[in-house]
Coordinates of C-alpha atoms in Angstrom, one line a residue:
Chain Z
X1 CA -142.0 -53.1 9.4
X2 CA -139.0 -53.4 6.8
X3 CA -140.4 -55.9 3.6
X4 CA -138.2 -58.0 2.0
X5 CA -139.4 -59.1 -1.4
X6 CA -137.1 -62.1 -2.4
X7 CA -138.8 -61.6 -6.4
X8 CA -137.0 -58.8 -6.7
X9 CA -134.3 -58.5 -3.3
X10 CA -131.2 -61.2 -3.2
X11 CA -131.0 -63.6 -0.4
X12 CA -128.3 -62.0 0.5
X13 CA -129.2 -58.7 1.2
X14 CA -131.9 -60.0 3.3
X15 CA -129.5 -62.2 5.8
X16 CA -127.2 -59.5 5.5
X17 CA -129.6 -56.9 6.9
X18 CA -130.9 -59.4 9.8
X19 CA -127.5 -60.4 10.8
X20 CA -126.5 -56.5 11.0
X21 CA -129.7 -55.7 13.5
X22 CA -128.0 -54.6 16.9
X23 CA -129.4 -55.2 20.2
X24 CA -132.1 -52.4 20.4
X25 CA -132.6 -51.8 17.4
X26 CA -136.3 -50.8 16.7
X27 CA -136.3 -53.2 13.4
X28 CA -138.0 -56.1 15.5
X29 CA -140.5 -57.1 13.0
X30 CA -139.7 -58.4 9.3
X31 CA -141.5 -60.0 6.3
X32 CA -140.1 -61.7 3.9
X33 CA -142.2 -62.3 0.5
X34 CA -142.3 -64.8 -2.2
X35 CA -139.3 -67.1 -0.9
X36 CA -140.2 -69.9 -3.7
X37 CA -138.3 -72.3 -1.8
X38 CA -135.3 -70.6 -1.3
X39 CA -132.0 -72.2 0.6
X40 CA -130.9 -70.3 4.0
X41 CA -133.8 -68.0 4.3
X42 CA -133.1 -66.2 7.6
X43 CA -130.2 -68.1 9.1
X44 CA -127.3 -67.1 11.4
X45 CA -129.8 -64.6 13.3
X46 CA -128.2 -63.5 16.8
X47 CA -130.9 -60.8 17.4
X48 CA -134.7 -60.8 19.1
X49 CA -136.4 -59.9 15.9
X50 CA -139.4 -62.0 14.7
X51 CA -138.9 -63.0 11.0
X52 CA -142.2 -63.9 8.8
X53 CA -141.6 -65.8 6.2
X54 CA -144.6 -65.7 3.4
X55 CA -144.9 -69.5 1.3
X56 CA -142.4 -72.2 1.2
X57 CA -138.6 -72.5 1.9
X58 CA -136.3 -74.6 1.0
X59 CA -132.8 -75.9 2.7
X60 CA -131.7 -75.0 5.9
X61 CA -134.4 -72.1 6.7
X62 CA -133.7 -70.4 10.5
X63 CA -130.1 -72.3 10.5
X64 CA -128.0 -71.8 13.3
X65 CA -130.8 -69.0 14.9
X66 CA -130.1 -67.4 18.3
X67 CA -133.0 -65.3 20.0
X68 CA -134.7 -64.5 17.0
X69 CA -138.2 -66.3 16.1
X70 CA -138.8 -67.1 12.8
X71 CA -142.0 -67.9 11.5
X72 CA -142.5 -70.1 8.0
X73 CA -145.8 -69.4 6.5
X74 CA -145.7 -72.4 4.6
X75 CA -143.5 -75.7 4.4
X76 CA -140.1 -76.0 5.3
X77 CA -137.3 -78.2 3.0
X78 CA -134.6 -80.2 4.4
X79 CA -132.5 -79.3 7.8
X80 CA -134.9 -76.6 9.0
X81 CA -133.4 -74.9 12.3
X82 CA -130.4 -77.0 11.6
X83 CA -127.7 -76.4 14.8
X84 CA -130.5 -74.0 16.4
X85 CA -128.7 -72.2 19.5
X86 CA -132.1 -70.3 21.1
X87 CA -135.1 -68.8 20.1
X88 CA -138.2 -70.3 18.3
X89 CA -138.5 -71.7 14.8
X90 CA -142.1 -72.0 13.6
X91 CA -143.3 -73.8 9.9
X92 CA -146.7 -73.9 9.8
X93 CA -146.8 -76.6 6.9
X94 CA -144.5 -79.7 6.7
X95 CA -140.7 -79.9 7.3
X96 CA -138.8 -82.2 5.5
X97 CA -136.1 -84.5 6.5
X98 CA -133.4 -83.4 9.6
X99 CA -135.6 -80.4 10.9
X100 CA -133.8 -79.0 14.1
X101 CA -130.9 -81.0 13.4
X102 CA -127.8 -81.3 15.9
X103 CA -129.9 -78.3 17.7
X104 CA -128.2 -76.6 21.2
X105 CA -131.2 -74.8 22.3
X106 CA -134.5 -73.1 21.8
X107 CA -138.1 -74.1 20.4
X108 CA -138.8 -76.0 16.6
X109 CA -142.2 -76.6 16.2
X110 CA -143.6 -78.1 13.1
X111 CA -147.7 -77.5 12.8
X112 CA -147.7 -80.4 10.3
X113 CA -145.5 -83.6 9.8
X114 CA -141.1 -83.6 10.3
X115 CA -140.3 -86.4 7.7
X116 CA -137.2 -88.2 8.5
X117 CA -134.5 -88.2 11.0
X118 CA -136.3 -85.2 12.5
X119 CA -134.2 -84.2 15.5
X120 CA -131.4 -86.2 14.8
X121 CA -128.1 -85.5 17.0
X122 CA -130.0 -82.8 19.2
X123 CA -128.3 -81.5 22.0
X124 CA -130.4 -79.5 24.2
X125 CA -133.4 -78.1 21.3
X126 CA -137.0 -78.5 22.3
X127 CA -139.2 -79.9 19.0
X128 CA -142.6 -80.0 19.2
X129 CA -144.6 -81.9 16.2
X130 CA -148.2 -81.5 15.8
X131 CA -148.2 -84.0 13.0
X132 CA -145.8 -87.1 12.7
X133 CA -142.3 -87.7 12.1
X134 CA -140.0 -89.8 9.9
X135 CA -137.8 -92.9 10.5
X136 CA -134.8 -92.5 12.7
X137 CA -136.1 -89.1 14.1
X138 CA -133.7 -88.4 17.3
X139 CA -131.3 -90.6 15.5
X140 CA -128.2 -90.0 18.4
X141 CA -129.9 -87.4 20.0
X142 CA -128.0 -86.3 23.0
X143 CA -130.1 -83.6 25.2
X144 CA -133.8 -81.7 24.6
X145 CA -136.8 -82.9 24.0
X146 CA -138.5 -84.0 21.1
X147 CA -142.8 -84.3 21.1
X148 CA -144.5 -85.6 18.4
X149 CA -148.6 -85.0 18.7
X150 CA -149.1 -88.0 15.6
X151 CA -147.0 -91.3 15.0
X152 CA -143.4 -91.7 14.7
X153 CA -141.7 -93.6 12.1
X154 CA -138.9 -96.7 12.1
X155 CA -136.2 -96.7 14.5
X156 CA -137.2 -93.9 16.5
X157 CA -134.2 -92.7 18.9
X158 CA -132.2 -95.1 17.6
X159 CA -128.6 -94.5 19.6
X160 CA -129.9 -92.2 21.7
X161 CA -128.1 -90.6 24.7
X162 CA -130.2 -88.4 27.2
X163 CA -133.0 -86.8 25.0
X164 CA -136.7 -86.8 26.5
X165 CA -138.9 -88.0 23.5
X166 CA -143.1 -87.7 24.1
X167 CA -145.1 -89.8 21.6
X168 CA -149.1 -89.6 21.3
X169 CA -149.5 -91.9 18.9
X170 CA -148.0 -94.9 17.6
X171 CA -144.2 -96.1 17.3
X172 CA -143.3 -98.0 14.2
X173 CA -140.4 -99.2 15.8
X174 CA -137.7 -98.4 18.0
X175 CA -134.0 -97.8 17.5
X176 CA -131.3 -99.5 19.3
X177 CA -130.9 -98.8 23.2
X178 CA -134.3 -96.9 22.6
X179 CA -137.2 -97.8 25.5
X180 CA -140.4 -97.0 26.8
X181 CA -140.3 -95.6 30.0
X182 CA -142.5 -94.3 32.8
X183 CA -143.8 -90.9 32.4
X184 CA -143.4 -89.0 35.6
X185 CA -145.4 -86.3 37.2
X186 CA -142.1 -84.1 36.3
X187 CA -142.1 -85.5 32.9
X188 CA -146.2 -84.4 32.9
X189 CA -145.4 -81.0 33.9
X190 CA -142.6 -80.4 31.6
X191 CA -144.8 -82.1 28.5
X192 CA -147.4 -79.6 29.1
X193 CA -145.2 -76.5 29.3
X194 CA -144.0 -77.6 25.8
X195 CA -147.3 -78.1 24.2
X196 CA -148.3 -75.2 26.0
X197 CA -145.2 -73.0 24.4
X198 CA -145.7 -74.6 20.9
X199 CA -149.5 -73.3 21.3
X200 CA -151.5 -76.9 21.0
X201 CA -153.2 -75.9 24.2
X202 CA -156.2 -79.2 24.7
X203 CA -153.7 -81.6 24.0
X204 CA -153.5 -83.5 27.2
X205 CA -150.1 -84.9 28.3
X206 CA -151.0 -88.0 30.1
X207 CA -151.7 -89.3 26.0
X208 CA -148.2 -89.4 25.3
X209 CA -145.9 -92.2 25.9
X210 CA -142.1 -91.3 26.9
X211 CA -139.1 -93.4 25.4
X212 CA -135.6 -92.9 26.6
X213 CA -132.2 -94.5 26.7
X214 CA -132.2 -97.9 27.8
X215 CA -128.2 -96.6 28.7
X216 CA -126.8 -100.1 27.9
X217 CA -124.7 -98.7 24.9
X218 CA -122.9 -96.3 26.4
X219 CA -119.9 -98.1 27.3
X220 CA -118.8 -101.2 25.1
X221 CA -119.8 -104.4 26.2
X222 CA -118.9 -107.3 24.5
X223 CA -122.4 -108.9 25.1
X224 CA -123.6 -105.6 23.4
X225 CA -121.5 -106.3 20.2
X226 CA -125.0 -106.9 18.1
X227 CA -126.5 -104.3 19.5
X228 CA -123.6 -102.0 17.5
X229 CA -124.2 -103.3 14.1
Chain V
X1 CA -126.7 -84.5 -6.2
X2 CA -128.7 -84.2 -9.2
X3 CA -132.1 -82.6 -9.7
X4 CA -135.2 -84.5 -10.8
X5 CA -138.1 -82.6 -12.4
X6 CA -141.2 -84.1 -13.8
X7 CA -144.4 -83.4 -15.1
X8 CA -147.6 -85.3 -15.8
X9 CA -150.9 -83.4 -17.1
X10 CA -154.3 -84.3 -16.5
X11 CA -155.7 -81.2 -18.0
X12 CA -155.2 -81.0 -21.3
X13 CA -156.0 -77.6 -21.7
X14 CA -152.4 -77.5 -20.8
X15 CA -150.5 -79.7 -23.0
X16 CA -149.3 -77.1 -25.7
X17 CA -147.1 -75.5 -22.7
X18 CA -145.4 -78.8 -21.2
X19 CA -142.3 -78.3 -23.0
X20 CA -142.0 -74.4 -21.3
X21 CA -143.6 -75.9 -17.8
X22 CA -140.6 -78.5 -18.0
X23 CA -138.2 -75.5 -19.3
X24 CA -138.9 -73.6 -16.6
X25 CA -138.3 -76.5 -13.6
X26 CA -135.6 -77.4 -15.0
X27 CA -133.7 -73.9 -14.9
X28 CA -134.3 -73.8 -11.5
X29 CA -131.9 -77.4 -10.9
X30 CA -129.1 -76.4 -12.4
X31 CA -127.1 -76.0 -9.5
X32 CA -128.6 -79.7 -8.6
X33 CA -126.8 -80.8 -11.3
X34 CA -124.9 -78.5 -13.9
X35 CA -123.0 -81.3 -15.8
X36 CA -125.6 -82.3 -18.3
X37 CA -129.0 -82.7 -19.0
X38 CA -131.9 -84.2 -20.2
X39 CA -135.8 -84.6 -20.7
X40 CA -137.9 -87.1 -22.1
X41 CA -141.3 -85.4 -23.8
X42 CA -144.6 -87.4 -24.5
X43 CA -146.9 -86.7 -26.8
X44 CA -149.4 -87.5 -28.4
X45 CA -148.9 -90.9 -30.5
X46 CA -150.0 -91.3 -34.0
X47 CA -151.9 -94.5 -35.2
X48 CA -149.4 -97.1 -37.1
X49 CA -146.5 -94.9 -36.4
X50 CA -143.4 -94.5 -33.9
X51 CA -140.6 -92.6 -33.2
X52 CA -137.1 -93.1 -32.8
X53 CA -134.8 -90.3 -31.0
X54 CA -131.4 -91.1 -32.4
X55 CA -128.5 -89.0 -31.2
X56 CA -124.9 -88.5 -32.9
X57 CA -121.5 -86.3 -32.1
X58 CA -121.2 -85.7 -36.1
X59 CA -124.8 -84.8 -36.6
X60 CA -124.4 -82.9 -39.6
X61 CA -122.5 -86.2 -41.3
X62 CA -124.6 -89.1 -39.5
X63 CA -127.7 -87.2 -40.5
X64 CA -127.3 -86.9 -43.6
X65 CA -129.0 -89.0 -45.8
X66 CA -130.1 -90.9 -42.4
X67 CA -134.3 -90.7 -43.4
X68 CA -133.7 -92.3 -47.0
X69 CA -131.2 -95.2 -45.7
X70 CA -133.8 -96.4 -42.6
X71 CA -137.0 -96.0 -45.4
X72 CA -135.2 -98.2 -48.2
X73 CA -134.3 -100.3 -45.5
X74 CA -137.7 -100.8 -44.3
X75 CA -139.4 -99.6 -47.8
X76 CA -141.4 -96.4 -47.0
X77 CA -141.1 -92.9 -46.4
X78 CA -139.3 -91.9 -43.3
X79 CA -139.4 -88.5 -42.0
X80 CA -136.6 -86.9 -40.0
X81 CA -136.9 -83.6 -37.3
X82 CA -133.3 -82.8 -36.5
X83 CA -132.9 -81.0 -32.9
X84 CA -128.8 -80.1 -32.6
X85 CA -127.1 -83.3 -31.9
X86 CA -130.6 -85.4 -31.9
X87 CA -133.6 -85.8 -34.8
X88 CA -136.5 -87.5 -34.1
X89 CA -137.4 -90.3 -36.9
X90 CA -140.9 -91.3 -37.5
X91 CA -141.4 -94.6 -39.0
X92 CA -143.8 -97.6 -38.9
X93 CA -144.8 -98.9 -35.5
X94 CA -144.5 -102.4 -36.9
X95 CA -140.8 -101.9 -38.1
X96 CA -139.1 -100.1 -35.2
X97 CA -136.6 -103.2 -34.2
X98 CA -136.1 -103.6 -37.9
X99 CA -135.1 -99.4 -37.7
X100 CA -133.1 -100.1 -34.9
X101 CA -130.9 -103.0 -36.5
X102 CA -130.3 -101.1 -39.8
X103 CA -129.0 -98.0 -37.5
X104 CA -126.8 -100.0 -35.5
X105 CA -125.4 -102.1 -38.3
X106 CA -125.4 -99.5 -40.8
X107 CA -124.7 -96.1 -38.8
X108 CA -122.1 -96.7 -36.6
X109 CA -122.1 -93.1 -35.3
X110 CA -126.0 -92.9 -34.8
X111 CA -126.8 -94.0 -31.2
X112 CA -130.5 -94.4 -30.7
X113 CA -132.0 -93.1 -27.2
X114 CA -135.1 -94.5 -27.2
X115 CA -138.4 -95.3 -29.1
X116 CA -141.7 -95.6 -28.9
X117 CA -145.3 -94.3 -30.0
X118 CA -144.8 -91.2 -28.0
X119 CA -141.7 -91.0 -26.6
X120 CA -138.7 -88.5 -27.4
X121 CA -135.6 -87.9 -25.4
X122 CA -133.0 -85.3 -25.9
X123 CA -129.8 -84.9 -23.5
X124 CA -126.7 -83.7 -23.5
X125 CA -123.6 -82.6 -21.9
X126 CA -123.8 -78.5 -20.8
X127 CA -125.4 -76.1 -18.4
X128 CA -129.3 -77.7 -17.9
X129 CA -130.9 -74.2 -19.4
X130 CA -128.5 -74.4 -22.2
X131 CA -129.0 -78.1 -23.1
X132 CA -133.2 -77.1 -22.7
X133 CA -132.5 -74.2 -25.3
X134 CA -130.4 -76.1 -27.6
X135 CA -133.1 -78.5 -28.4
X136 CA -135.9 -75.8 -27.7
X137 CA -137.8 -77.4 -24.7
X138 CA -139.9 -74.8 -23.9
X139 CA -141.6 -75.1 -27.5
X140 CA -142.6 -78.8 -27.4
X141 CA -146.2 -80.2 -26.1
X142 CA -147.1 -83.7 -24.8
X143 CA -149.0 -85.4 -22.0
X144 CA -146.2 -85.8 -19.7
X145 CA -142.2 -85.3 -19.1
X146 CA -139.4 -85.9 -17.2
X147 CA -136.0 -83.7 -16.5
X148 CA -133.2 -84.3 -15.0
X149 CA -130.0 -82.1 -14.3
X150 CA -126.6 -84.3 -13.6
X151 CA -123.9 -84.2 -11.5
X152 CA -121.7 -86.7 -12.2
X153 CA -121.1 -89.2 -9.3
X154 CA -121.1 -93.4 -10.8
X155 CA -119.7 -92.7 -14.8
X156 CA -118.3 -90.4 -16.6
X157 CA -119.6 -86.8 -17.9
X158 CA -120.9 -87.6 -21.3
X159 CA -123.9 -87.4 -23.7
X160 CA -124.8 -90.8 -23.2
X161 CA -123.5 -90.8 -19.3
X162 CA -126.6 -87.9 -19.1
X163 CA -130.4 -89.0 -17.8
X164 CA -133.0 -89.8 -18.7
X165 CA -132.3 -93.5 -19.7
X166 CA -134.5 -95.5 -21.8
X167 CA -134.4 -99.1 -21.9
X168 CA -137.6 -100.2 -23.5
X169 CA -140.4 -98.6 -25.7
X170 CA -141.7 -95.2 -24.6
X171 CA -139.7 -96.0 -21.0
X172 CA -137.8 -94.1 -19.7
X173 CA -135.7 -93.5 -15.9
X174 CA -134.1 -90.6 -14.0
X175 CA -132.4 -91.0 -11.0
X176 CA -130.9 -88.8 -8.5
X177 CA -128.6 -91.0 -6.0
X178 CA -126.0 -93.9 -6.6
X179 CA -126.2 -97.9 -6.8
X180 CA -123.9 -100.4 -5.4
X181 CA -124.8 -103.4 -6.7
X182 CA -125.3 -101.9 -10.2
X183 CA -122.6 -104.3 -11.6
X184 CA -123.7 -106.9 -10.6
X185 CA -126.8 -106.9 -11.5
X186 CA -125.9 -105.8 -15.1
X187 CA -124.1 -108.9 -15.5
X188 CA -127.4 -110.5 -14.8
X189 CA -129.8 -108.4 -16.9
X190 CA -126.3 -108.9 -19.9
X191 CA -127.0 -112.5 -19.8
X192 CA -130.8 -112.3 -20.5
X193 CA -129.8 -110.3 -23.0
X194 CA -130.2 -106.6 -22.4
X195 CA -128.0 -104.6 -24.1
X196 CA -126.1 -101.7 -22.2
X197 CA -124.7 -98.7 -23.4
X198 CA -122.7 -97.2 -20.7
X199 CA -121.2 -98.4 -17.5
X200 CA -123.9 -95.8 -15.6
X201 CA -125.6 -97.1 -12.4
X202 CA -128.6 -95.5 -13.5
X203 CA -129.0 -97.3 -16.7
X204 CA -129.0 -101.0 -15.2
X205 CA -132.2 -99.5 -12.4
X206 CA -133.7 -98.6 -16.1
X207 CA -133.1 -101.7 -17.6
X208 CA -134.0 -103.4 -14.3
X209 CA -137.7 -102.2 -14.5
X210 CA -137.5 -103.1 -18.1
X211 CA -136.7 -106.5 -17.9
X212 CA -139.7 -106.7 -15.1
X213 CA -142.3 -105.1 -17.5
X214 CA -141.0 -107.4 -20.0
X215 CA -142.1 -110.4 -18.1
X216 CA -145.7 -109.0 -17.3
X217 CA -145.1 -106.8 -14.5
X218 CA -146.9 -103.0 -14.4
X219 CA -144.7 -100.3 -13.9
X220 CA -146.3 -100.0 -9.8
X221 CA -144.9 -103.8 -9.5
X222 CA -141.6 -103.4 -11.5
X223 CA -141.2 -100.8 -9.2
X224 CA -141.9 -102.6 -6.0
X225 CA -139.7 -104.9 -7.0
X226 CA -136.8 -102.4 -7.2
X227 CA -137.0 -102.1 -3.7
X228 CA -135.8 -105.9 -2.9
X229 CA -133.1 -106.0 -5.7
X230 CA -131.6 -102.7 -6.0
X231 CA -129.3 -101.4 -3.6
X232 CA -128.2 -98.0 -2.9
X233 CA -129.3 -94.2 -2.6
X234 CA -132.7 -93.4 -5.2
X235 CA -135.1 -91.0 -5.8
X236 CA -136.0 -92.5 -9.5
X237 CA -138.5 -91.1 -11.7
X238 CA -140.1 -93.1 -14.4
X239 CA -142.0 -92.2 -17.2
X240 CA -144.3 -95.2 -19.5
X241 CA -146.7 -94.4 -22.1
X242 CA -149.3 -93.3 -20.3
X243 CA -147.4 -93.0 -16.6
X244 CA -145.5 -91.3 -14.6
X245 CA -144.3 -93.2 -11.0
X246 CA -141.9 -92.2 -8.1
X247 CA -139.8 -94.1 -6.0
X248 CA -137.2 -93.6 -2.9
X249 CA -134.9 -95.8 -1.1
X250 CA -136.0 -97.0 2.5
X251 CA -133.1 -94.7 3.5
X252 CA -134.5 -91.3 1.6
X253 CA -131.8 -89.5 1.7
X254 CA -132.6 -88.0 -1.6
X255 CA -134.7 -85.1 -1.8
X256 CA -138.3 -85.2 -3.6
X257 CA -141.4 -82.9 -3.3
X258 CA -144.8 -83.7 -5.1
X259 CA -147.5 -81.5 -5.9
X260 CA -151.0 -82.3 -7.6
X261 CA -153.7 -80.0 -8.5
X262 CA -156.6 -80.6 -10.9
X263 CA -154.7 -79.8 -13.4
X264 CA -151.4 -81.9 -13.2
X265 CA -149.2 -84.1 -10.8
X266 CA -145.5 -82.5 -10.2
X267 CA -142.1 -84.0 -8.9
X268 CA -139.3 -82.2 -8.0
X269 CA -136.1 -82.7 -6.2
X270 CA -137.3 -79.0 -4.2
X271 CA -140.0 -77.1 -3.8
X272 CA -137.9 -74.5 -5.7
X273 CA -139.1 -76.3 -9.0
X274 CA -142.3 -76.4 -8.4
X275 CA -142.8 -73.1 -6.8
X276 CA -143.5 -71.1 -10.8
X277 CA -146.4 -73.9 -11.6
X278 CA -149.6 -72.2 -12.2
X279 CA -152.2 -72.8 -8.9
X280 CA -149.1 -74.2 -6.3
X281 CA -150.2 -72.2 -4.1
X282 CA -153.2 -74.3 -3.2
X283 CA -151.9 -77.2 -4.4
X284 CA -151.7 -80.3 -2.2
X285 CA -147.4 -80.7 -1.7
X286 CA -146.1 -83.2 -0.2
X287 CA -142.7 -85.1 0.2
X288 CA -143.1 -89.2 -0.6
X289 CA -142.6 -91.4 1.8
X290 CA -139.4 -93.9 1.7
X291 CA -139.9 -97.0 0.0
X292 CA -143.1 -96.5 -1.3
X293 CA -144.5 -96.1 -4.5
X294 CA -146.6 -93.7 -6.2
X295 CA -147.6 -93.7 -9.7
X296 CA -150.3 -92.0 -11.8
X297 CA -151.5 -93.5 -15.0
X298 CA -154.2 -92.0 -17.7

């Protein structure tokens, strides 16, 4: 298993090597040591190779990731998983503010809390929280679904389009066009694959709440002009 | 951008090595922020006597001579600890606004950059490691500091332009983010009487919390305060005597990371400054929430 100590290795050299890993190649399993909150740890990864990451990043850790899954042994600084395409993104600690932002595709989960604006513009990622999240977390957010296992913050969804978002505990407030809405048997089902992939198995779905567009901002409406602000 | 880094002890075991500590966190901000720098340093104050950082662009001229004017002015010894462009005067607790009117009517190229019992600052325009070597950082030893790396956004790249600001005795304010109602509320804090040296946004928050403490507030409520009549982006650190507090917009866009152990409470704009400190690994790290404030006193 190739070791990547970032004391003494550039950053550089590290993405360098992921990024040249071609599709078979035997190198599927990587460490990466003493990262000291280092910016774009592991990003731009287009191959299936699982990336440990040993203490704390910094900005923009697992960026842009397709197929790989990365794994942050510690917290995770701002824009974690940022633009995320597939794959799985993993921080065991904290991620700070826009974790998993604008995402396409694939699996964030944060073992501890996303501080703000988690999820914001997603547009297709899965994010699972065990912990809570921010104010304006799925800020826009367009497709995927976000679950948070603890409380969100202000304005949650505020703007949103089509994203599914599963709260267990309590919602500060909500954003504009942001509602509570009935939660499904599909919407049961699909919660507790999700919980089920992010590994928080004996959380039970039917604890969650789901919130949604209310759709009224979509097209402009002059009785909607507050709502714009 | 800017980076923030600060540092408040509880063990005192430590105390001799602030000065590297702080050296160290700072280095790793420079690309936060590689238009200037600064630090404020606390240590330990001395009964009956104060300090006064005074800063000049002709050091070797204003300096000169500088100790004997202020101590016939004020009629006793004064001692003077020159750091590159800065010295550090030591004079009579009771006679530091008497120190402060002979410098400013008598030096016109001495600019003083705060005062107090334990308070020094030191800052200047340059690379943030170069500025911390310049004034030899890593050697000094106090009970708490606060660093801050600039890049430029509300005034102009200068000496006095650079953080931290102080506005009052032993205060002091660094802020990473920008004001926009800094002007107007200048104007304000002008006609009470404050005194401002540069058109920073970042100076009026300082003289803001000043002005509050002045009329009874502690530095938690001062800062509370902030969060009603200052508008715009912050992350501000603020040192006291005996404190060290944190405070972020509602928005928190700015970027901040504590850590505490035993042995001392941390800010910094990233984890990458705290990452070197001596137990971080088990430390508890956290980011602060928006609009809330956190402040640790001894």
């Amino acid at each position: 298993m190739p070791v990547v100590d970032l004391a003494t290795a550039e950053l550089r050299t590290l993405n360098q090597a992921l990024h040249h890993q071609a599709p078979g190649s035997n190198e599927t399993a990587w460490e990466v040591l003493n990262p000291h909150g280092a910016h774009a740890v592991a990003v731009g990864l287009n191959a299936p190779v699982t990336v440990t990451i040993k203490g704390s990043v910094g900005y923009y850790c697992g960026g842009m990731n397709r197929e790989a899954q990365v794994v942050v042994d510690g917290s995770a600084g701002p824009g974690v998983a940022e633009n995320m395409m597939s794959g799985q993104v993993r921080v065991k600690g904290d991620a700070s503010q826009y974790a998993g932002a604008t995402g396409h595709g694939g699996l964030l989960v944060v073992e501890g809390n996303a501080s703000s604006r988690c999820g914001i513009s997603m547009k297709g990622i899965d994010i699972v929280v065990r912990g809570n999240v921010g104010h304006m977390s799925a800020f826009m957010a367009q497709a995927g679904n976000l679950v948070v296992c603890g409380d969100a913050g202000d304005a949650l969804g505020d703007s949103i389009y089509e994203a599914r978002l599963f709260v267990r505990g309590s919602v500060k407030s909500l954003g504009a066009d942001c509602i509570e809405k009935e939660m499904r048997p599909e919407h049961l089902k699909l919660l507790g694959e999700l919980l089920g992939k992010a590994g928080f198995d004996g959380i039970d779905p039917t604890s969650f709440k789901r919130f949604g567009s209310a759709r009224k901002l979509y097209n402009f409406s002059v009785d909607n002009a507050d709502s714009y602000g | 951008m800017c980076g923030i880094v600060g540092l408040f002890l509880k063990d005192k075991a430590l105390e001799p090595q602030l000065g590297a500590m702080l050296a160290q966190m700072l280095g790793t901000m420079c690309d936060r922020g590689p238009d200037s720098a600064g630090f404020a340093v606390y240590g330990t104050p001395r009964s009956g006597l104060a300090k006064v950082t005074v800063q000049s662009p002709a050091p070797d001229e204003a300096f000169s001579g500088l100790a004997a004017s202020v101590g016939g002015a004020v009629g006793t010894e004064v001692a003077i600890e020159r750091r590159g462009s800065h010295a550090v005067l030591t004079v009579p607790a009771d006679r530091l606004e008497a120190v402060r009117d002979h410098i400013r009517d008598q030096h016109g190229t001495v600019r003083v950059l705060g005062a107090g019992d334990a308070i020094e600052i030191y800052k200047e325009v340059g690379y943030p490691t170069e500025v911390a070597a310049v004034f030899g950082l890593a050697n000094m030893a106090g009970t708490h500091a606060i660093g801050h790396t600039r890049m430029a956004t509300e005034s102009a790249v200068t000496t006095l332009g650079a953080h931290p600001f102080s506005t009052g005795p032993d205060q002091c304010l660094v802020h990473n983010g920008s004001l926009s109602n800094h002007n107007n509320l200048r104007r304000t804090l002008a006609r009470d009487g404050i005194r401002f040296e540069t058109e920073n946004d970042s100076e009026v928050a300082a003289a803001y919390l000043t002005a509050q403490m002045g009329q009874g507030s502690s530095l938690g409520e001062a800062l509370e305060k902030g969060l009603d009549d200052l508008d715009g982006f912050f992350t501000f650190v603020v040192g006291t005597k005996n404190g060290f507090g944190v405070l972020r917009d509602p928005i928190a866009c700015k970027p901040a990371v504590l850590a505490e152990t035993d042995r001392f409470v941390a800010f910094g704009s990233e984890y990458r400054a705290l990452a070197a400190l001596p137990g971080i690994e088990t430390a508890k790290v956290w980011e602060p929430e928006p609009a809330t404030v956190y402040f640790w006193e001894r």
